[in-house]
XYZ file of C-alpha atoms in Angstrom:
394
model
C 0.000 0.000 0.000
C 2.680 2.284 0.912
C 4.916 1.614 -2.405
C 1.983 2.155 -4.441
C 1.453 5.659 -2.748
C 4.853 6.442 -3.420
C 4.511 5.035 -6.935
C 1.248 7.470 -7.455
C 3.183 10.787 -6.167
C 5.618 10.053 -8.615
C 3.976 9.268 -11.642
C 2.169 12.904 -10.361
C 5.631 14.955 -10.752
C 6.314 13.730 -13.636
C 5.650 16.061 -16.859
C 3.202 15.490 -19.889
C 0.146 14.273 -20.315
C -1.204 10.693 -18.644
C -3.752 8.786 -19.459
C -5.032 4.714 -20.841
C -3.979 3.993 -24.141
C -6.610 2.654 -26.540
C -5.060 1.528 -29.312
C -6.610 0.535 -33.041
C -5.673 0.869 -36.639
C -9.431 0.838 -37.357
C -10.737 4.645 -36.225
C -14.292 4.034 -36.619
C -14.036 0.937 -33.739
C -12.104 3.250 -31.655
C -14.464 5.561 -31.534
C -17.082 3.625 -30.371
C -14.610 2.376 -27.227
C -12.651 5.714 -26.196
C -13.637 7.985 -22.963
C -13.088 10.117 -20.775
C -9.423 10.202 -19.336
C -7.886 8.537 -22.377
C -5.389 8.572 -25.542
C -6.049 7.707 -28.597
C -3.687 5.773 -30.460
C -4.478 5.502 -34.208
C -3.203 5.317 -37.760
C -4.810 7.687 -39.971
C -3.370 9.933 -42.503
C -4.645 13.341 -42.990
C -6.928 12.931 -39.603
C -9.980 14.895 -40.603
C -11.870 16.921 -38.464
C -15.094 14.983 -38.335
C -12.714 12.366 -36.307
C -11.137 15.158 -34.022
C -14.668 16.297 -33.091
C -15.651 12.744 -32.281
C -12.069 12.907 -30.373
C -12.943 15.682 -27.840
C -16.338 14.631 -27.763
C -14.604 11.535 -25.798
C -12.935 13.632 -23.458
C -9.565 12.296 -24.557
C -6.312 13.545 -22.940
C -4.362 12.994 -25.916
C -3.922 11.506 -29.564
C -1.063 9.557 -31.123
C -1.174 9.034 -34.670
C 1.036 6.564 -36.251
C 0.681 8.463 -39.558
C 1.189 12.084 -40.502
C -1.667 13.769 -39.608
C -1.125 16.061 -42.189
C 0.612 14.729 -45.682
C 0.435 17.516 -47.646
C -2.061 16.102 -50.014
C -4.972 18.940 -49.370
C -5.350 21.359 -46.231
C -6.876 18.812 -44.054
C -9.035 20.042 -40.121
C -8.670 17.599 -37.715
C -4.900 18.760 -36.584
C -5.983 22.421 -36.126
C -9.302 21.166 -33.998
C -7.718 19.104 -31.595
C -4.821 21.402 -31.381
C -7.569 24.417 -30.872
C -9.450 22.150 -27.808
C -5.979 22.341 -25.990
C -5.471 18.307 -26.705
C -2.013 17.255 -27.051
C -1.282 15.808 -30.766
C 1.861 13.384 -31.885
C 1.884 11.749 -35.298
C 3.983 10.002 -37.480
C 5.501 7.649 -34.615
C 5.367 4.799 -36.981
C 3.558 1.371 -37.058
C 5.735 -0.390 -35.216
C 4.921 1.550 -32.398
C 1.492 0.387 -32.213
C 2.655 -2.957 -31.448
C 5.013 -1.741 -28.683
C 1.437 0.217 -27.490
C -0.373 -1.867 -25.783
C -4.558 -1.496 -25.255
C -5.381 -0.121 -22.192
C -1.732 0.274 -20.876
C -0.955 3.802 -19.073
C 1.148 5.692 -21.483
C 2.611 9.217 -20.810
C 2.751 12.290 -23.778
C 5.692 14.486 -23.316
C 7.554 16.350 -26.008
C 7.000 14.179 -29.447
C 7.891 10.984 -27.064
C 5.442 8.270 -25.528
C 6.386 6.941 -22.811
C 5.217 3.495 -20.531
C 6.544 4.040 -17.017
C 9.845 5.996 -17.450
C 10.424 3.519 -20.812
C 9.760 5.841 -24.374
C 8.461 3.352 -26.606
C 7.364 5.604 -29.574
C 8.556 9.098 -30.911
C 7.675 11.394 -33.296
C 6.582 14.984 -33.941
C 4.348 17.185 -31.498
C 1.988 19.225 -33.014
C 0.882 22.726 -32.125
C -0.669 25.889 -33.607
C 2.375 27.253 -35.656
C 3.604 23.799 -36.882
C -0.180 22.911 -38.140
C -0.840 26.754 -39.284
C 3.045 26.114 -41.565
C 1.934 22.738 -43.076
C -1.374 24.030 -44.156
C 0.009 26.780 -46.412
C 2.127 23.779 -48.333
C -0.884 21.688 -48.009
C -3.008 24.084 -49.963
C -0.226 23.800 -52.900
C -1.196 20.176 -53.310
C -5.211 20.645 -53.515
C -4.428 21.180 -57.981
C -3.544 17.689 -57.947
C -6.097 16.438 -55.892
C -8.731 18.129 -58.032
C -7.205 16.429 -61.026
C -7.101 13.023 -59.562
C -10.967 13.977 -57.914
C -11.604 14.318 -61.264
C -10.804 10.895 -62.339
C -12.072 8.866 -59.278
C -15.433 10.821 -60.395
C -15.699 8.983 -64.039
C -14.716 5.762 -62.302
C -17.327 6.085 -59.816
C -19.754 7.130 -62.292
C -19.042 4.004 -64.454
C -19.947 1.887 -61.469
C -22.775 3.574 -59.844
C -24.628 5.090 -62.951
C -27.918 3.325 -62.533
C -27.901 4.481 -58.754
C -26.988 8.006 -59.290
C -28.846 8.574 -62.941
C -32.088 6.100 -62.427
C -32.361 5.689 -58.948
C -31.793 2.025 -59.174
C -31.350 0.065 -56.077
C -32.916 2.228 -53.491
C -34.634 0.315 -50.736
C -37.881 1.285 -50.357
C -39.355 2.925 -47.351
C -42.567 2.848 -45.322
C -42.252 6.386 -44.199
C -44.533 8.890 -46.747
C -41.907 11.488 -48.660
C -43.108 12.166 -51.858
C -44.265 16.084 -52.309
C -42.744 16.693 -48.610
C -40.140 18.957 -47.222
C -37.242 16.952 -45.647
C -34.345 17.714 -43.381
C -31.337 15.184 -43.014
C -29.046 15.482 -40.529
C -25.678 14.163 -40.150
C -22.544 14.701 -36.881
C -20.735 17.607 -38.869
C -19.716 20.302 -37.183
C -22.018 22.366 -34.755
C -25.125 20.698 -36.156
C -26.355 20.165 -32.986
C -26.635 24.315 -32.526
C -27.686 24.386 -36.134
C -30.557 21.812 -35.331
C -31.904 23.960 -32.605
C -31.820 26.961 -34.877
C -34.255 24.947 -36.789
C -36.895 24.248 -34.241
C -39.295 26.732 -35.292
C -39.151 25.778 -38.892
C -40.216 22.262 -37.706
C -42.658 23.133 -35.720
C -44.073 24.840 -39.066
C -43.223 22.407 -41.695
C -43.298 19.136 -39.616
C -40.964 18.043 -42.589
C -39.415 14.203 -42.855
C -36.372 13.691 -40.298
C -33.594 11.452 -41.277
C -31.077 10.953 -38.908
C -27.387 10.293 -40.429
C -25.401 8.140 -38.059
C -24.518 10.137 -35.276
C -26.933 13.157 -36.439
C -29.840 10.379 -35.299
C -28.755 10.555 -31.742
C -28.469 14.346 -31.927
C -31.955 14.014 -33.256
C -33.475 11.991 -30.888
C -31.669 14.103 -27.931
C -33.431 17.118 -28.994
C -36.827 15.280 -28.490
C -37.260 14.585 -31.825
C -38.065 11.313 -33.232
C -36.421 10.351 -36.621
C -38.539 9.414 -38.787
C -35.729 6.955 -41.545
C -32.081 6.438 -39.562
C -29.273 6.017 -42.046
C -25.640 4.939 -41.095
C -23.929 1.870 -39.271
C -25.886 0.759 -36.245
C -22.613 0.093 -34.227
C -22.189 4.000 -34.084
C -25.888 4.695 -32.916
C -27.210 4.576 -29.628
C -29.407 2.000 -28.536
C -32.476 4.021 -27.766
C -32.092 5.974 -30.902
C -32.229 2.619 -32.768
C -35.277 1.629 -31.345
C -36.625 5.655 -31.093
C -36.398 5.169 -35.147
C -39.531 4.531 -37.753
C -37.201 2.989 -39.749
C -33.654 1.791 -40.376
C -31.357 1.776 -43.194
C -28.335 0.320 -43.274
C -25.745 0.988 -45.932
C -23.518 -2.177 -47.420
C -20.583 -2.747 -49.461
C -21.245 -3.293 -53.186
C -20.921 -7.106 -52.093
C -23.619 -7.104 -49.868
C -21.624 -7.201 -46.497
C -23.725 -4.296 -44.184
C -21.553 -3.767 -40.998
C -23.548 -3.333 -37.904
C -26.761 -5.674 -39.372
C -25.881 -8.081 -36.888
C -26.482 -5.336 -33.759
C -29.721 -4.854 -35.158
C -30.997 -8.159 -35.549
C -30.181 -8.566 -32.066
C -32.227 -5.567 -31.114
C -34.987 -6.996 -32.538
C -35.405 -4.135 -35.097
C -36.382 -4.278 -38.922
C -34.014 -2.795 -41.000
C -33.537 -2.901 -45.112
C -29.854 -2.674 -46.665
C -28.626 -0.302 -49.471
C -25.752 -1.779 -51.340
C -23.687 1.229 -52.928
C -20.213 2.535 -52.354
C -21.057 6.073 -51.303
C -21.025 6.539 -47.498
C -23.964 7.343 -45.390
C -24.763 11.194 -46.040
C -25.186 10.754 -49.785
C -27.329 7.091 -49.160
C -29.689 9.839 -46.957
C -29.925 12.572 -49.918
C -30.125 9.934 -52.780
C -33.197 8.070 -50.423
C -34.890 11.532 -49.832
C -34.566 12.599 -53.552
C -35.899 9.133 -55.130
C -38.807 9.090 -53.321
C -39.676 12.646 -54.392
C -39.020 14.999 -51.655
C -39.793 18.387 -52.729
C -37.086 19.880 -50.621
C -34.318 18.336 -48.819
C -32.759 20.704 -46.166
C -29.143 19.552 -44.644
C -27.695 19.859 -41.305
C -23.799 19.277 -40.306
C -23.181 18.176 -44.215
C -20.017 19.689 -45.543
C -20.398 23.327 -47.176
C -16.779 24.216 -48.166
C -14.221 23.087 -50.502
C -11.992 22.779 -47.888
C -14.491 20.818 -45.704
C -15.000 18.817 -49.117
C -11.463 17.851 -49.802
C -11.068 17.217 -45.745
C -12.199 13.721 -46.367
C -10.508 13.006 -49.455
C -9.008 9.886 -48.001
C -12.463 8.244 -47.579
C -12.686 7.878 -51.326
C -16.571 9.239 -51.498
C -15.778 12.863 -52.728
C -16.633 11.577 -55.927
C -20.118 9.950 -54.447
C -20.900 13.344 -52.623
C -20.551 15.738 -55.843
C -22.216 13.758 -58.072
C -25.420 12.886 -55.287
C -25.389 16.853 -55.122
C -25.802 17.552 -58.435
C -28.718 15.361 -58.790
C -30.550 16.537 -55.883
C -29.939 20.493 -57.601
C -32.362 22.752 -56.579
C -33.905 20.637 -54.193
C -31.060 20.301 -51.483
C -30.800 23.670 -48.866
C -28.123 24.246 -46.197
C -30.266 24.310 -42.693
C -28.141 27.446 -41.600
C -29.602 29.079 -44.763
C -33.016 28.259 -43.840
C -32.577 28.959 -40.260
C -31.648 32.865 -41.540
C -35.064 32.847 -43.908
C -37.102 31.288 -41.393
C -35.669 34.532 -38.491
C -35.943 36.691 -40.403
C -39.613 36.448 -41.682
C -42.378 38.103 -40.409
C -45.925 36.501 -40.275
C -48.891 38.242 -42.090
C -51.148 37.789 -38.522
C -48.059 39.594 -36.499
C -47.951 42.324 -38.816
C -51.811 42.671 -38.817
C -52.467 42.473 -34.734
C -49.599 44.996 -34.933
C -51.182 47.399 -37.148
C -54.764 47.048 -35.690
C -53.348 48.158 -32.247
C -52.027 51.528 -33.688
C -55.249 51.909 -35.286
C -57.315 51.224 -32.116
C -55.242 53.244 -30.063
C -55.213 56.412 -32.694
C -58.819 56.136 -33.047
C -59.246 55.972 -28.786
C -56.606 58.763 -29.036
C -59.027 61.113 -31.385
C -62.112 60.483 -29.759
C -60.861 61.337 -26.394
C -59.727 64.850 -27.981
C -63.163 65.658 -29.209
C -62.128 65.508 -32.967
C -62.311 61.486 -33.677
C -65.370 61.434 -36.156
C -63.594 63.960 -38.551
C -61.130 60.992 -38.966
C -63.403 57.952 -38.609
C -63.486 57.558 -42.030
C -59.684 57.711 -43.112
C -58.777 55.530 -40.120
C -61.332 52.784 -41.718
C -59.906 53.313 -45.272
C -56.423 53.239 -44.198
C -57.336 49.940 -42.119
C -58.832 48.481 -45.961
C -55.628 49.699 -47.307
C -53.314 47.857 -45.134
C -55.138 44.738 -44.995
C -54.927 44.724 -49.090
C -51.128 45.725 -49.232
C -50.466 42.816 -46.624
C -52.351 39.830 -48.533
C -50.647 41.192 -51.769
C -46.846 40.779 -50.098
C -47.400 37.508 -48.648
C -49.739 35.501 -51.013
């Protein structure tokens, strides 16, 4: 007891950044297992900042990254978010070192080094503010050739997926009613859990069809609001959003495998699959569109080219500009709407508004002795108003 006291004060002293190692070369199952208190050891290139905000989310301490966070390829965001929550950052330590980290050992950040004890079993380069803000100026030199090869991964994609993007072929089909309806999909970008509640009134008003895009269907069903069609992996949703859900689709590879179908059929919950190689987002829009939604309003989707080329490295760029293009004029950005939807001002409002001046000018009058010289142009003015305002908002 005593030599594990003494162990604990000096573990304290010692400088850095502590915490349990939870190690895997697969991000989207670490994801689902990190917490509070610990570091995240993965191998990703080019983190993006979808993963970062799933990062401090967590709570993590710290993140090791066996690959360079940032290549160089296009100006990539997940470096500069973590680095901007204050959470310590070391990449390009090297594969090796994951096997000399082991899951759910306590590890120690300090100065590009890992450490195990007083033992540094990994190395490599500490990121902060000035280093990130340097290797995003070269990393925006490399977005020409990224275009160029975006550009070919676009006609591949389009040779495989033409029925799917052109016809619509190979949509499930759904119970919930969309055609001729208004509907907003929402996915776990960034703030779309603020840009959900700017919303509220305009669902109140349009009562439109909610879709709930992996973790966007928890954020959804947090807010008190049921979704209506869940799209994504099932592993990544919460149980009571699962079962909160009208329905359930689950995307699969072109060959049919659907990760996460297994956690559903144990949940007892009906679910249809939708082979196609674009990820989870564009499955939503392409579901919505097919089935003849007359508006399709997004929240947390991309909205930049530099959020667009941010996940570059998960090969559905090509999926997301082409499922864009056919939607057209149908798909909205929600912070858009939420800016219309302020900003207007209702036809009743505007009415009880002007009938109080008039009431209180006509009380006003008739208390002076003079009202029934204006009786008449109060009452014609009234007429006039009452026109004017069906005219603007018919």
């Amino acid at each position: 007891m005593k030599l594990t006291g003494l162990l604990s004060r000096t573990n304290a002293t010692l400088p850095g950044v502590t915490g349990v190692a939870r190690v895997d070369r697969r991000t989207g199952e670490l994801l689902r297992r990190i917490g509070p208190g610990d570091v995240a050891v993965l191998d990703q290139v080019d983190l993006d900042r979808r993963t970062a905000e799933a990062l401090i989310a967590a709570e993590v301490v710290g993140v090791v990254d066996a690959a360079p966070s940032i290549s160089g390829r296009f100006p990539n965001l997940g470096p500069e978010v973590l680095i901007e929550a204050g959470i310590p950052l070391i990449d390009g330590i090297g594969a090796q070192a994951l096997r000399e980290i082991k899951d759910g050992t306590k590890i120690r950040l300090h100065e590009g080094a890992v450490y195990v004890g007083d033992r540094e079993v990994a190395r490599g380069t500490e990121q902060n503010a000035e280093s990130v803000a340097d290797q995003m100026i070269e990393a925006k030199a490399g977005m020409s050739a990224q275009l160029e090869a975006f550009s070919a991964n676009t006609i591949e994609f389009l040779r495989r997926e033409r029925t799917l993007i052109l016809d619509g072929v190979g949509v499930p089909e759904v119970f919930v009613s969309i055609r001729d309806r208004q509907v907003l999909v929402v996915a776990g970008g960034s703030s779309h859990a603020e840009e959900l509640r700017r919303l509220r009134k305009y669902i109140r008003e349009y009562r439109p069809v909610l879709i709930g895009v992996d973790t966007g269907a928890d954020t959804l069903h947090a807010a008190g609001l049921k979704p209506d069609i869940i799209v994504g992996d099932p592993d990544g949703i919460g149980t009571e959003t699962l079962k909160a859900g009208s329905e359930v689709v689950v995307p699969a590879h072109p060959d049919g495998h659907a990760p996460g179908l297994e956690r559903i059929q144990d949940l007892g919950i009906g679910a249809v699959t939708f082979p196609a190689s674009g990820n989870a987002e564009d499955l939503a829009l392409l579901l919505a569109e097919a089935h003849g939604a007359s508006l399709v309003v997004t929240v947390g989707f991309q909205a930049t080219l530099r959020e667009f080329m941010d996940r570059g490295h998960s090969g559905s760029n090509p999926s997301t500009f082409l499922t864009r293009l056919k939607l057209g004029g149908k798909l909205v950005d929600g912070n858009a709407v939420a800016v219309l939807h302020r900003s207007r001002v209702s036809l009743g409002v505007m009415v009880l508004l002007v009938f109080a001046a008039v009431i209180a000018m006509a009380a006003a009058l008739a208390v002076s002795g003079v009202g029934h010289v204006y009786v008449d142009v109060i009452v014609e003015t009234w007429n006039n108003v009452l026109t004017w305002g069906k005219g603007l908002f018919a």
